[in-house]
Coordinates of C-alpha atoms in Angstrom, one line a residue:
M235 CA -0.2 -0.6 -0.1
G236 CA 1.8 3.6 -0.6
Y237 CA 3.0 5.1 1.6
E238 CA 2.2 8.5 4.2
Y239 CA 4.1 11.1 5.1
G240 CA 2.6 14.2 7.5
I241 CA -1.6 12.6 8.0
V242 CA -2.3 9.5 9.8
R243 CA -5.7 7.9 8.4
G244 CA -7.8 5.5 10.1
M245 CA -9.1 2.9 7.3
S246 CA -11.2 0.0 7.6
E247 CA -10.5 -3.4 7.7
V248 CA -9.3 -5.4 4.9
S249 CA -11.8 -7.6 3.1
V250 CA -11.1 -8.9 -0.2
N251 CA -13.6 -8.1 -4.4
P252 CA -15.0 -11.2 -5.5
R253 CA -14.5 -9.9 -8.4
T254 CA -11.0 -8.5 -9.3
G255 CA -9.8 -11.4 -6.0
L256 CA -8.2 -7.8 -5.3
R257 CA -7.6 -7.0 -1.1
E258 CA -9.3 -3.3 -0.8
E259 CA -9.8 -1.1 1.8
W260 CA -11.8 2.4 2.5
D261 CA -10.2 5.2 2.7
P262 CA -12.1 7.8 4.8
F263 CA -9.9 10.8 3.5
F264 CA -11.0 10.4 -0.3
Q265 CA -14.0 8.3 0.7
V266 CA -13.8 5.8 -2.0
P267 CA -12.5 2.3 -1.7
R268 CA -8.3 1.7 -1.3
V269 CA -7.5 -1.2 -3.8
Q270 CA -4.2 -3.3 -3.4
Q271 CA -3.3 -4.2 -7.1
R272 CA -1.0 -6.9 -7.3
S273 CA 1.1 -5.8 -10.2
L274 CA 1.4 -3.4 -13.2
G275 CA 1.6 -6.8 -15.5
A276 CA -2.1 -7.5 -13.9
L277 CA -3.9 -4.4 -13.0
R278 CA -7.5 -5.3 -12.9
F279 CA -10.2 -2.1 -12.7
E280 CA -13.5 -4.1 -13.6
G281 CA -14.1 -3.8 -9.6
Q282 CA -14.3 -0.2 -7.9
L283 CA -15.9 3.4 -10.6
T284 CA -14.8 5.0 -8.5
A285 CA -11.0 4.1 -6.3
V286 CA -7.3 5.2 -5.1
H287 CA -5.6 2.9 -6.2
A288 CA -1.8 1.3 -5.0
V289 CA 0.4 -0.8 -7.7
P290 CA 4.3 -2.0 -7.0
L291 CA 6.8 -0.7 -8.4
G292 CA 9.8 -2.2 -6.7
R293 CA 12.4 -0.6 -4.4
G294 CA 9.9 -0.7 -1.8
L295 CA 7.8 2.0 -4.2
T296 CA 4.7 2.3 -4.8
L297 CA 2.6 4.3 -7.5
D298 CA -1.0 5.7 -6.4
W299 CA -3.6 7.6 -8.3
Y300 CA -6.8 8.0 -7.7
A301 CA -9.2 7.3 -10.7
R302 CA -12.7 7.9 -12.2
L303 CA -13.3 5.5 -15.2
G304 CA -16.8 6.0 -16.4
R305 CA -17.6 5.2 -19.9
G306 CA -16.3 8.2 -22.2
D307 CA -13.9 9.1 -25.8
E308 CA -11.9 11.5 -23.4
L309 CA -8.9 10.6 -20.4
F310 CA -8.3 13.5 -18.1
V311 CA -5.2 12.8 -16.8
T312 CA -3.2 15.1 -13.9
F313 CA -0.3 15.6 -11.9
Q314 CA 0.7 16.6 -8.9
G315 CA 3.0 19.0 -8.1
A316 CA 5.2 21.1 -5.3
A317 CA 3.9 19.5 -1.7
S318 CA 3.6 22.3 1.1
R319 CA 5.7 22.0 4.5
E320 CA 2.5 22.5 6.2
K321 CA 1.0 18.9 4.6
N322 CA 3.2 17.3 3.3
I323 CA 0.8 13.9 2.7
Y324 CA 1.0 10.8 0.1
P325 CA -0.7 10.4 -1.9
M326 CA -1.4 13.5 -3.0
F327 CA -3.9 14.4 -6.0
T328 CA -4.9 16.9 -7.7
R329 CA -7.8 18.5 -9.5
V330 CA -10.2 15.8 -7.9
S331 CA -13.0 17.8 -7.8
S332 CA -12.7 20.7 -10.2
M333 CA -12.8 17.9 -12.4
R334 CA -15.9 15.9 -11.1
G335 CA -18.6 17.0 -13.5
K336 CA -16.4 17.7 -15.9
A337 CA -15.0 14.2 -17.8
K338 CA -16.1 10.8 -16.8
A339 CA -13.1 9.5 -17.3
F340 CA -10.2 10.7 -14.8
M341 CA -7.0 10.0 -13.2
S342 CA -5.1 11.8 -11.1
F343 CA -1.8 10.0 -10.3
A344 CA 0.7 11.2 -7.2
D345 CA 4.3 11.9 -7.2
P346 CA 6.1 8.1 -6.0
T347 CA 9.1 10.0 -6.2
L348 CA 8.7 11.6 -3.0
L349 CA 8.6 8.3 -1.4
V350 CA 11.9 7.9 -1.7
D351 CA 12.8 11.1 0.3
H352 CA 11.8 9.7 4.4
S353 CA 13.2 12.7 6.2
R354 CA 9.9 14.6 4.0
E355 CA 12.4 18.1 3.5
M356 CA 11.8 17.2 -0.6
L357 CA 9.1 18.2 -1.8
L358 CA 9.0 18.7 -5.7
S359 CA 10.3 16.6 -7.7
W360 CA 8.4 16.6 -11.1
H361 CA 7.4 12.9 -11.6
L362 CA 10.9 12.4 -12.5
G363 CA 12.3 9.3 -10.6
G364 CA 16.2 8.3 -9.9
P365 CA 18.7 5.9 -11.2
G366 CA 17.6 3.0 -12.6
W367 CA 13.0 3.7 -12.4
D368 CA 11.8 6.0 -14.0
P369 CA 7.8 6.4 -12.7
I370 CA 6.3 8.3 -16.1
P371 CA 6.0 4.9 -18.5
A372 CA 4.5 3.0 -15.3
V373 CA 2.1 5.6 -15.3
L374 CA 1.5 5.6 -19.1
R375 CA 1.3 1.8 -19.2
V376 CA -2.3 2.3 -16.0
I377 CA -3.5 4.7 -19.0
R378 CA -3.8 1.5 -22.4
R379 CA -5.1 0.4 -19.3
A380 CA -7.3 3.0 -18.6
Q381 CA -8.6 3.1 -21.6
R382 CA -9.6 -0.3 -22.0
K383 CA -11.9 0.1 -19.4
T384 CA -13.5 3.0 -20.5
G385 CA -13.6 3.3 -24.1
A386 CA -11.9 6.4 -24.0
R387 CA -9.8 6.9 -27.7
H388 CA -8.1 10.5 -26.4
I389 CA -6.0 11.1 -23.8
A390 CA -5.9 14.8 -22.2
F391 CA -2.6 15.6 -19.7
L392 CA -3.4 18.3 -17.1
G393 CA -0.8 20.3 -15.0
G394 CA -0.2 23.4 -13.2
S395 CA 3.7 23.9 -12.1
G396 CA 6.0 20.6 -11.4
G397 CA 2.9 19.0 -12.4
G398 CA 2.6 20.7 -15.5
Y399 CA 6.1 19.4 -16.7
A400 CA 5.0 16.2 -15.6
A401 CA 2.3 16.9 -17.8
L402 CA 4.0 18.1 -21.0
R403 CA 6.7 15.0 -21.1
A404 CA 3.8 12.4 -20.8
S405 CA 2.1 14.2 -23.9
A406 CA 4.5 13.6 -26.0
A407 CA 4.9 9.6 -25.7
V408 CA 1.0 10.1 -26.8
P409 CA 0.4 11.2 -30.1
G410 CA -2.8 13.2 -30.3
S411 CA -3.1 13.6 -27.5
M412 CA -3.6 17.0 -25.2
A413 CA -1.5 18.9 -22.7
F414 CA -2.9 20.9 -21.3
V415 CA -0.5 23.5 -18.8
Q416 CA -0.4 26.1 -16.6
E417 CA 2.7 27.9 -15.1
P418 CA 4.4 25.2 -15.6
Q419 CA 8.8 24.6 -15.7
T420 CA 10.0 23.7 -18.8
T421 CA 13.6 23.7 -18.4
I422 CA 14.4 21.8 -14.9
A423 CA 17.4 23.6 -14.6
K424 CA 16.2 27.2 -14.9
Y425 CA 13.9 26.3 -11.8
L426 CA 14.7 27.3 -8.0
P427 CA 18.4 26.1 -7.3
P428 CA 18.3 25.1 -3.9
V429 CA 14.6 22.7 -4.7
V430 CA 16.5 22.0 -7.8
A431 CA 19.4 20.7 -5.7
R432 CA 17.5 19.5 -3.0
Y433 CA 16.1 17.0 -6.3
F434 CA 19.6 15.2 -6.9
D435 CA 20.7 15.8 -4.3
T436 CA 18.2 13.6 -2.5
V437 CA 16.4 10.9 -5.2
W438 CA 20.2 11.1 -7.0
G439 CA 22.7 10.7 -4.6
D440 CA 26.9 11.7 -6.5
W441 CA 25.4 11.8 -9.6
D442 CA 26.8 15.8 -11.5
A443 CA 23.0 17.2 -11.9
Q444 CA 24.6 19.6 -14.7
K445 CA 25.6 16.4 -16.7
L446 CA 22.9 14.6 -16.3
M447 CA 20.8 17.1 -17.5
E448 CA 22.9 17.8 -20.3
A449 CA 22.9 14.4 -20.9
F450 CA 19.0 13.8 -20.8
P451 CA 17.8 16.7 -22.4
E452 CA 14.0 13.7 -23.1
R453 CA 14.1 13.8 -19.4
F454 CA 14.9 17.1 -18.3
D455 CA 14.4 19.9 -20.5
M456 CA 10.9 19.9 -22.7
V457 CA 12.3 22.9 -24.5
R458 CA 15.0 20.4 -26.3
H459 CA 13.6 16.8 -26.2
Y460 CA 10.0 18.6 -28.3
A461 CA 13.3 20.3 -30.5
A462 CA 14.4 17.4 -31.4
A463 CA 11.9 14.3 -31.3
R464 CA 8.7 17.3 -32.4
P465 CA 5.7 15.0 -30.9
E466 CA 2.7 15.0 -32.9
N467 CA 0.6 16.5 -29.5
F468 CA -1.3 19.5 -29.0
V469 CA -0.4 22.1 -25.6
Y470 CA -2.4 24.6 -24.5
Y471 CA -0.1 26.8 -22.3
V472 CA -1.3 29.5 -19.9
Q473 CA 1.2 31.6 -17.8
S474 CA 0.1 34.8 -16.4
R475 CA 2.2 37.8 -16.6
A476 CA 2.3 38.6 -13.1
D477 CA 5.2 35.0 -12.9
S478 CA 7.5 37.2 -14.7
P479 CA 10.3 34.4 -13.2
H480 CA 8.7 32.1 -14.9
V481 CA 6.9 34.2 -18.4
E482 CA 11.3 34.7 -18.9
N483 CA 12.5 31.6 -17.7
H484 CA 9.5 29.0 -18.8
Y485 CA 6.8 30.0 -21.3
A486 CA 8.9 32.1 -23.4
P487 CA 11.6 29.7 -24.4
F488 CA 9.0 27.8 -24.3
R489 CA 6.9 29.9 -27.1
E490 CA 9.9 31.1 -28.9
L491 CA 11.2 27.0 -30.0
H492 CA 6.9 26.9 -31.4
G493 CA 7.5 29.7 -33.7
V494 CA 5.2 32.3 -31.9
T495 CA 6.8 35.8 -31.5
T496 CA 3.8 37.7 -29.4
D497 CA 3.7 37.7 -26.1
S498 CA 0.4 34.8 -26.7
G499 CA -0.6 33.3 -29.8
V500 CA -0.7 30.3 -32.1
S501 CA 1.9 28.4 -33.2
R502 CA 2.2 27.6 -37.8
G503 CA 0.3 24.1 -37.9
G504 CA -2.0 25.2 -35.4
N505 CA -1.4 22.0 -32.1
R506 CA 0.7 24.9 -30.2
H507 CA -1.7 27.3 -28.3
F508 CA 0.5 29.7 -25.9
V509 CA -1.9 31.9 -23.4
L510 CA -0.8 34.6 -21.6
Y511 CA -3.0 36.7 -18.6
D512 CA -3.4 38.6 -16.4
G513 CA -4.4 36.5 -13.5
E514 CA -6.5 37.9 -10.6
V515 CA -4.3 36.9 -7.8
P516 CA -0.7 37.8 -8.6
G517 CA 2.0 34.7 -8.6
H518 CA 3.1 32.1 -9.1
G519 CA 0.2 29.2 -9.0
K520 CA -2.2 31.2 -8.7
I521 CA -5.4 30.0 -10.7
T522 CA -8.1 30.9 -10.0
A523 CA -11.5 27.8 -10.4
G524 CA -12.7 30.4 -12.7
E525 CA -9.7 30.5 -14.7
F526 CA -8.6 27.6 -14.1
D527 CA -12.8 26.2 -15.4
R528 CA -11.9 29.5 -18.0
F529 CA -8.5 28.0 -20.2
F530 CA -9.7 24.3 -19.9
Q531 CA -13.1 24.5 -21.7
Q532 CA -10.7 26.4 -24.5
A533 CA -7.9 24.2 -24.2
V534 CA -10.7 21.6 -24.9
A535 CA -12.4 22.8 -27.2
A536 CA -9.7 23.9 -29.2
W537 CA -8.3 20.5 -29.0
R538 CA -10.9 19.2 -30.4
A539 CA -11.6 21.0 -33.4
S540 CA -7.9 20.6 -34.3
R541 CA -8.9 16.9 -34.3
G542 CA -12.1 17.6 -36.8
K543 CA -14.0 17.1 -33.8

């Protein structure tokens, strides 16, 4: 079962679901069953429409996600960003409430990389994993299984800040998918040095962080990765003007890569949309519920139009 830091949640007695043979217990925090999957190769989703799932990854780690798997043509997937010092818990799922009513098929993934740090000092790790392991291929494997359950033909990845980085990375691996991102990092090396150093010191130990980031742009630099791979996905990128470090270090380089020279605009091919907006609340990660809803509707409409729907 997934680890948890900061809060101790009481669980009900463990039972076995007769349809799946999987161990389950009631999670009073999320108010859904919590399902213990056996392995990535033996995922079973027919037991519960809505549940928290955990599957072992090895190394004493688990991949944990919240799933609401109704039938639908589109599957929406969110990634967590940074935890807070006041509430550093695992697993943490984002947009569970705000996506209710917007998507019949929805999943939210916690970042198992955070489990490496038993001190709970590392608050952000971009779903990057560490030496010899990477959560994103496991996430995509779970999603492919969920597609068979839901009937979804199209996948949208959502995330803000560090979760937005993961969404850009995952979407690049799925042709036709959408990355709807809010103020993401696009290059790990250009984010706050203490946060970057905490991740590399905790997860990679004696490895040279600068050499790693230079050698593996497909993992650590979405500007360089998109430039080289030219993924066939759709990106809707919104950025608050008041968050100047992200405008200069992350938004502008990614926008310029795709030939958009104005503050906001659409790439020549039409599959890259950039929106620089004046947020109601200044600063990073301050997008309001109303702003999120408005941009989400615009992103989905543009994505559907791009695929002729």
